[in-house]
């Protein structure tokens, strides 16, 4: 049974000479270290601590409406984002200055990400099209057609000779970028696939054998497992090269997103706020189930030896193994934080309020 919620308040009593606020907590709560951008609060009785972190920078001019997806290039120099204002843009990560407009999808763009090179972007739209763009001149170099419903997520295999997509049509597809062709329908679930992730699987996991010899156009699929976060409350693992089922885990609600933490561990988030941590070698029972709020888990990202999660009520937090407190990324208020991206010690979020926020974690 859930414990009754403990409520408290923080009061600012003044400023120190360095401009750092002097903050006091109400009964049952203790204020720890305070900086210009962070407040550490603990509740000793519950043995719980949270560091509330304010954004280092906010970019409100990239889009006019809700920002549904974003990514940061591998060099940290560029961002790409898509919005319900109908646009997809490339911008400078340092200041949010717009560099390129990527035009060509018919309806809203659902997902966008950089290739490992940082020079090319992969996007998927409600128009069921998957597109590859040059970040340098904004040209669309490849369009993949084959899905029969909106594309909801993508993944890149190794350096990106092959890419993956999943769709409302219930399938996940493997594509060959060089010949802009579909190599395979890796999975057909009969239920929308909301999110996918690809990773190298632990050697002890039996990924199955392909029924026929893989095409020589398939590059980097061997030894990898594809995770599928499905609308029908199932989380599925499939051998990427074999196309054989590896496991099927049933959760509490629709799965929205998933990510690998290592070749052994992965995470998946549900519509009712659960984050399942599972071991790929034995998915019968989760290692742990984390729930910070009952709002939909919208994005999961590995970060150092932990992860970042964002939710539909504005909750966005970081859990790391060596930290005895949770980091809470503040300011989204109650607007959903749709996606999280990181570059070194910076974390970027995008939100329904139309703002892209950048948090600096180096001072932790």
PDB file of C-alpha atoms in Angstrom, residues 75-238:
ATOM      1  CA  UNK A  75      30.534  16.441 -31.206  1.00  0.00           C
ATOM      2  CA  UNK A  76      28.067  18.448 -29.101  1.00  0.00           C
ATOM      3  CA  UNK A  77      27.926  21.296 -31.602  1.00  0.00           C
ATOM      4  CA  UNK A  78      24.500  20.849 -33.134  1.00  0.00           C
ATOM      5  CA  UNK A  79      20.960  20.047 -32.050  1.00  0.00           C
ATOM      6  CA  UNK A  80      18.073  18.789 -34.151  1.00  0.00           C
ATOM      7  CA  UNK A  81      14.441  19.008 -33.070  1.00  0.00           C
ATOM      8  CA  UNK A  82      10.911  18.540 -34.368  1.00  0.00           C
ATOM      9  CA  UNK A  83       7.760  20.320 -33.319  1.00  0.00           C
ATOM     10  CA  UNK A  84       3.991  20.297 -33.699  1.00  0.00           C
ATOM     11  CA  UNK A  85       4.477  23.641 -35.490  1.00  0.00           C
ATOM     12  CA  UNK A  86       5.270  21.330 -38.430  1.00  0.00           C
ATOM     13  CA  UNK A  87       8.986  22.095 -38.589  1.00  0.00           C
ATOM     14  CA  UNK A  88      12.230  20.199 -38.055  1.00  0.00           C
ATOM     15  CA  UNK A  89      15.294  22.353 -37.432  1.00  0.00           C
ATOM     16  CA  UNK A  90      19.033  22.088 -36.883  1.00  0.00           C
ATOM     17  CA  UNK A  91      20.462  24.599 -34.400  1.00  0.00           C
ATOM     18  CA  UNK A  92      23.634  25.459 -32.551  1.00  0.00           C
ATOM     19  CA  UNK A  93      23.659  23.625 -29.248  1.00  0.00           C
ATOM     20  CA  UNK A  94      25.492  26.466 -27.502  1.00  0.00           C
ATOM     21  CA  UNK A  95      22.914  29.187 -28.115  1.00  0.00           C
ATOM     22  CA  UNK A  96      19.907  27.725 -29.948  1.00  0.00           C
ATOM     23  CA  UNK A  97      20.635  29.721 -33.093  1.00  0.00           C
ATOM     24  CA  UNK A  98      18.895  28.096 -36.076  1.00  0.00           C
ATOM     25  CA  UNK A  99      21.186  26.795 -38.828  1.00  0.00           C
ATOM     26  CA  UNK A 100      18.945  24.737 -41.105  1.00  0.00           C
ATOM     27  CA  UNK A 101      15.287  23.959 -41.768  1.00  0.00           C
ATOM     28  CA  UNK A 102      14.648  20.338 -42.845  1.00  0.00           C
ATOM     29  CA  UNK A 103      11.563  20.391 -45.069  1.00  0.00           C
ATOM     30  CA  UNK A 104       9.979  17.409 -46.805  1.00  0.00           C
ATOM     31  CA  UNK A 105       7.780  15.400 -44.439  1.00  0.00           C
ATOM     32  CA  UNK A 106       4.067  15.769 -45.216  1.00  0.00           C
ATOM     33  CA  UNK A 107       2.712  15.728 -41.645  1.00  0.00           C
ATOM     34  CA  UNK A 108       4.271  16.046 -38.209  1.00  0.00           C
ATOM     35  CA  UNK A 109       7.749  14.646 -37.652  1.00  0.00           C
ATOM     36  CA  UNK A 110       7.659  12.193 -34.731  1.00  0.00           C
ATOM     37  CA  UNK A 111      11.340  11.424 -34.270  1.00  0.00           C
ATOM     38  CA  UNK A 112      14.708  12.791 -35.328  1.00  0.00           C
ATOM     39  CA  UNK A 113      18.285  11.835 -34.487  1.00  0.00           C
ATOM     40  CA  UNK A 114      21.830  12.365 -35.667  1.00  0.00           C
ATOM     41  CA  UNK A 115      23.911   9.595 -37.185  1.00  0.00           C
ATOM     42  CA  UNK A 116      27.129   8.918 -35.210  1.00  0.00           C
ATOM     43  CA  UNK A 117      29.047  11.152 -37.658  1.00  0.00           C
ATOM     44  CA  UNK A 118      26.971  14.163 -36.553  1.00  0.00           C
ATOM     45  CA  UNK A 119      26.705  15.247 -40.207  1.00  0.00           C
ATOM     46  CA  UNK A 120      23.527  13.389 -41.116  1.00  0.00           C
ATOM     47  CA  UNK A 121      20.018  13.258 -39.589  1.00  0.00           C
ATOM     48  CA  UNK A 122      17.454  10.422 -39.586  1.00  0.00           C
ATOM     49  CA  UNK A 123      13.782  11.340 -39.173  1.00  0.00           C
ATOM     50  CA  UNK A 124      10.449   9.545 -39.139  1.00  0.00           C
ATOM     51  CA  UNK A 125       7.031  11.084 -39.671  1.00  0.00           C
ATOM     52  CA  UNK A 126       3.295  10.571 -39.458  1.00  0.00           C
ATOM     53  CA  UNK A 127       3.482  10.352 -43.275  1.00  0.00           C
ATOM     54  CA  UNK A 128       4.996   6.836 -42.783  1.00  0.00           C
ATOM     55  CA  UNK A 129       8.221   8.056 -44.389  1.00  0.00           C
ATOM     56  CA  UNK A 130      11.726   7.665 -43.035  1.00  0.00           C
ATOM     57  CA  UNK A 131      14.176  10.286 -44.310  1.00  0.00           C
ATOM     58  CA  UNK A 132      17.908  10.917 -44.223  1.00  0.00           C
ATOM     59  CA  UNK A 133      19.131  14.518 -44.373  1.00  0.00           C
ATOM     60  CA  UNK A 134      22.442  16.300 -44.759  1.00  0.00           C
ATOM     61  CA  UNK A 135      22.980  18.503 -41.707  1.00  0.00           C
ATOM     62  CA  UNK A 136      25.322  20.642 -43.815  1.00  0.00           C
ATOM     63  CA  UNK A 137      22.988  21.734 -46.629  1.00  0.00           C
ATOM     64  CA  UNK A 138      19.579  20.441 -45.362  1.00  0.00           C
ATOM     65  CA  UNK A 139      19.041  18.306 -48.453  1.00  0.00           C
ATOM     66  CA  UNK A 140      17.014  15.102 -48.105  1.00  0.00           C
ATOM     67  CA  UNK A 141      19.333  12.427 -49.511  1.00  0.00           C
ATOM     68  CA  UNK A 142      17.194   9.315 -48.993  1.00  0.00           C
ATOM     69  CA  UNK A 143      13.492   8.594 -48.436  1.00  0.00           C
ATOM     70  CA  UNK A 144      12.460   5.113 -47.298  1.00  0.00           C
ATOM     71  CA  UNK A 145       8.905   3.984 -48.026  1.00  0.00           C
ATOM     72  CA  UNK A 146       7.264   0.784 -46.831  1.00  0.00           C
ATOM     73  CA  UNK A 147       5.584   1.474 -43.489  1.00  0.00           C
ATOM     74  CA  UNK A 148       1.792   1.697 -43.601  1.00  0.00           C
ATOM     75  CA  UNK A 149       1.425   3.919 -40.528  1.00  0.00           C
ATOM     76  CA  UNK A 150       3.219   6.775 -38.829  1.00  0.00           C
ATOM     77  CA  UNK A 151       6.817   6.120 -37.781  1.00  0.00           C
ATOM     78  CA  UNK A 152       7.211   6.411 -34.007  1.00  0.00           C
ATOM     79  CA  UNK A 153      10.914   5.746 -33.359  1.00  0.00           C
ATOM     80  CA  UNK A 154      14.207   4.938 -35.061  1.00  0.00           C
ATOM     81  CA  UNK A 155      17.532   3.327 -34.204  1.00  0.00           C
ATOM     82  CA  UNK A 156      20.893   3.293 -35.938  1.00  0.00           C
ATOM     83  CA  UNK A 157      23.000   0.135 -36.295  1.00  0.00           C
ATOM     84  CA  UNK A 158      26.695   0.815 -35.591  1.00  0.00           C
ATOM     85  CA  UNK A 159      27.943   3.634 -37.858  1.00  0.00           C
ATOM     86  CA  UNK A 160      24.701   3.750 -39.798  1.00  0.00           C
ATOM     87  CA  UNK A 161      25.019   1.662 -42.967  1.00  0.00           C
ATOM     88  CA  UNK A 162      21.749   0.123 -41.723  1.00  0.00           C
ATOM     89  CA  UNK A 163      18.967   1.828 -39.755  1.00  0.00           C
ATOM     90  CA  UNK A 164      15.797   0.670 -38.025  1.00  0.00           C
ATOM     91  CA  UNK A 165      12.335   2.127 -37.655  1.00  0.00           C
ATOM     92  CA  UNK A 166       9.107   1.187 -35.885  1.00  0.00           C
ATOM     93  CA  UNK A 167       5.588   2.257 -36.626  1.00  0.00           C
ATOM     94  CA  UNK A 168       1.947   2.420 -35.697  1.00  0.00           C
ATOM     95  CA  UNK A 169       1.516  -0.318 -38.323  1.00  0.00           C
ATOM     96  CA  UNK A 170       2.939  -2.817 -35.787  1.00  0.00           C
ATOM     97  CA  UNK A 171       6.205  -3.491 -37.595  1.00  0.00           C
ATOM     98  CA  UNK A 172       9.881  -2.780 -37.105  1.00  0.00           C
ATOM     99  CA  UNK A 173      11.905  -2.564 -40.319  1.00  0.00           C
ATOM    100  CA  UNK A 174      15.604  -2.784 -41.155  1.00  0.00           C
ATOM    101  CA  UNK A 175      16.797  -0.509 -43.984  1.00  0.00           C
ATOM    102  CA  UNK A 176      19.887  -0.298 -46.173  1.00  0.00           C
ATOM    103  CA  UNK A 177      20.926   3.359 -46.467  1.00  0.00           C
ATOM    104  CA  UNK A 178      23.212   2.859 -49.482  1.00  0.00           C
ATOM    105  CA  UNK A 179      20.471   1.413 -51.691  1.00  0.00           C
ATOM    106  CA  UNK A 180      17.552   3.059 -49.831  1.00  0.00           C
ATOM    107  CA  UNK A 181      15.843  -0.317 -49.609  1.00  0.00           C
ATOM    108  CA  UNK A 182      14.030  -2.287 -46.919  1.00  0.00           C
ATOM    109  CA  UNK A 183      16.157  -5.304 -45.988  1.00  0.00           C
ATOM    110  CA  UNK A 184      13.580  -6.923 -43.711  1.00  0.00           C
ATOM    111  CA  UNK A 185      10.536  -6.640 -41.542  1.00  0.00           C
ATOM    112  CA  UNK A 186      12.320  -7.630 -38.319  1.00  0.00           C
ATOM    113  CA  UNK A 187       9.116  -7.924 -36.302  1.00  0.00           C
ATOM    114  CA  UNK A 188       5.383  -7.742 -36.962  1.00  0.00           C
ATOM    115  CA  UNK A 189       3.527  -7.373 -33.662  1.00  0.00           C
ATOM    116  CA  UNK A 190      -0.049  -6.593 -34.608  1.00  0.00           C
ATOM    117  CA  UNK A 191       0.162  -3.707 -32.147  1.00  0.00           C
ATOM    118  CA  UNK A 192       1.762  -0.238 -32.551  1.00  0.00           C
ATOM    119  CA  UNK A 193       5.474  -0.227 -31.669  1.00  0.00           C
ATOM    120  CA  UNK A 194       6.059   2.996 -29.709  1.00  0.00           C
ATOM    121  CA  UNK A 195       9.810   2.716 -29.219  1.00  0.00           C
ATOM    122  CA  UNK A 196      12.814   0.614 -30.196  1.00  0.00           C
ATOM    123  CA  UNK A 197      16.410   0.191 -29.078  1.00  0.00           C
ATOM    124  CA  UNK A 198      19.247  -1.883 -30.480  1.00  0.00           C
ATOM    125  CA  UNK A 199      22.216  -3.201 -28.533  1.00  0.00           C
ATOM    126  CA  UNK A 200      24.881  -5.879 -28.382  1.00  0.00           C
ATOM    127  CA  UNK A 201      23.554  -8.811 -26.380  1.00  0.00           C
ATOM    128  CA  UNK A 202      25.439 -10.662 -23.678  1.00  0.00           C
ATOM    129  CA  UNK A 203      27.190 -13.734 -25.168  1.00  0.00           C
ATOM    130  CA  UNK A 204      25.148 -16.138 -23.065  1.00  0.00           C
ATOM    131  CA  UNK A 205      21.866 -15.066 -24.708  1.00  0.00           C
ATOM    132  CA  UNK A 206      20.621 -17.323 -27.494  1.00  0.00           C
ATOM    133  CA  UNK A 207      19.603 -14.963 -30.301  1.00  0.00           C
ATOM    134  CA  UNK A 208      18.547 -17.750 -32.680  1.00  0.00           C
ATOM    135  CA  UNK A 209      19.814 -18.412 -36.202  1.00  0.00           C
ATOM    136  CA  UNK A 210      18.561 -16.734 -39.385  1.00  0.00           C
ATOM    137  CA  UNK A 211      16.388 -18.947 -41.586  1.00  0.00           C
ATOM    138  CA  UNK A 212      18.270 -17.819 -44.684  1.00  0.00           C
ATOM    139  CA  UNK A 213      21.744 -16.341 -45.211  1.00  0.00           C
ATOM    140  CA  UNK A 214      21.632 -12.608 -44.464  1.00  0.00           C
ATOM    141  CA  UNK A 215      22.118 -10.187 -47.369  1.00  0.00           C
ATOM    142  CA  UNK A 216      25.628  -8.795 -47.680  1.00  0.00           C
ATOM    143  CA  UNK A 217      23.918  -5.386 -47.451  1.00  0.00           C
ATOM    144  CA  UNK A 218      23.190  -6.188 -43.799  1.00  0.00           C
ATOM    145  CA  UNK A 219      26.026  -4.665 -41.788  1.00  0.00           C
ATOM    146  CA  UNK A 220      26.434  -4.888 -38.026  1.00  0.00           C
ATOM    147  CA  UNK A 221      23.297  -6.870 -37.203  1.00  0.00           C
ATOM    148  CA  UNK A 222      25.067  -9.955 -35.844  1.00  0.00           C
ATOM    149  CA  UNK A 223      25.054 -10.457 -32.065  1.00  0.00           C
ATOM    150  CA  UNK A 224      22.514  -7.681 -31.567  1.00  0.00           C
ATOM    151  CA  UNK A 225      19.107  -7.661 -29.977  1.00  0.00           C
ATOM    152  CA  UNK A 226      16.238  -5.344 -30.882  1.00  0.00           C
ATOM    153  CA  UNK A 227      13.919  -4.185 -28.108  1.00  0.00           C
ATOM    154  CA  UNK A 228      10.342  -3.279 -29.010  1.00  0.00           C
ATOM    155  CA  UNK A 229       8.195  -1.186 -26.649  1.00  0.00           C
ATOM    156  CA  UNK A 230       4.672  -2.120 -27.651  1.00  0.00           C
ATOM    157  CA  UNK A 231       1.271  -0.506 -27.159  1.00  0.00           C
ATOM    158  CA  UNK A 232      -0.256  -3.860 -26.101  1.00  0.00           C
ATOM    159  CA  UNK A 233       1.678  -3.807 -22.777  1.00  0.00           C
ATOM    160  CA  UNK A 234       4.404  -6.081 -24.114  1.00  0.00           C
ATOM    161  CA  UNK A 235       8.130  -5.556 -24.280  1.00  0.00           C
ATOM    162  CA  UNK A 236       9.665  -7.817 -26.881  1.00  0.00           C
ATOM    163  CA  UNK A 237      13.251  -8.831 -27.631  1.00  0.00           C
ATOM    164  CA  UNK A 238      14.119 -10.033 -31.120  1.00  0.00           C
TER     165      UNK A 238
END
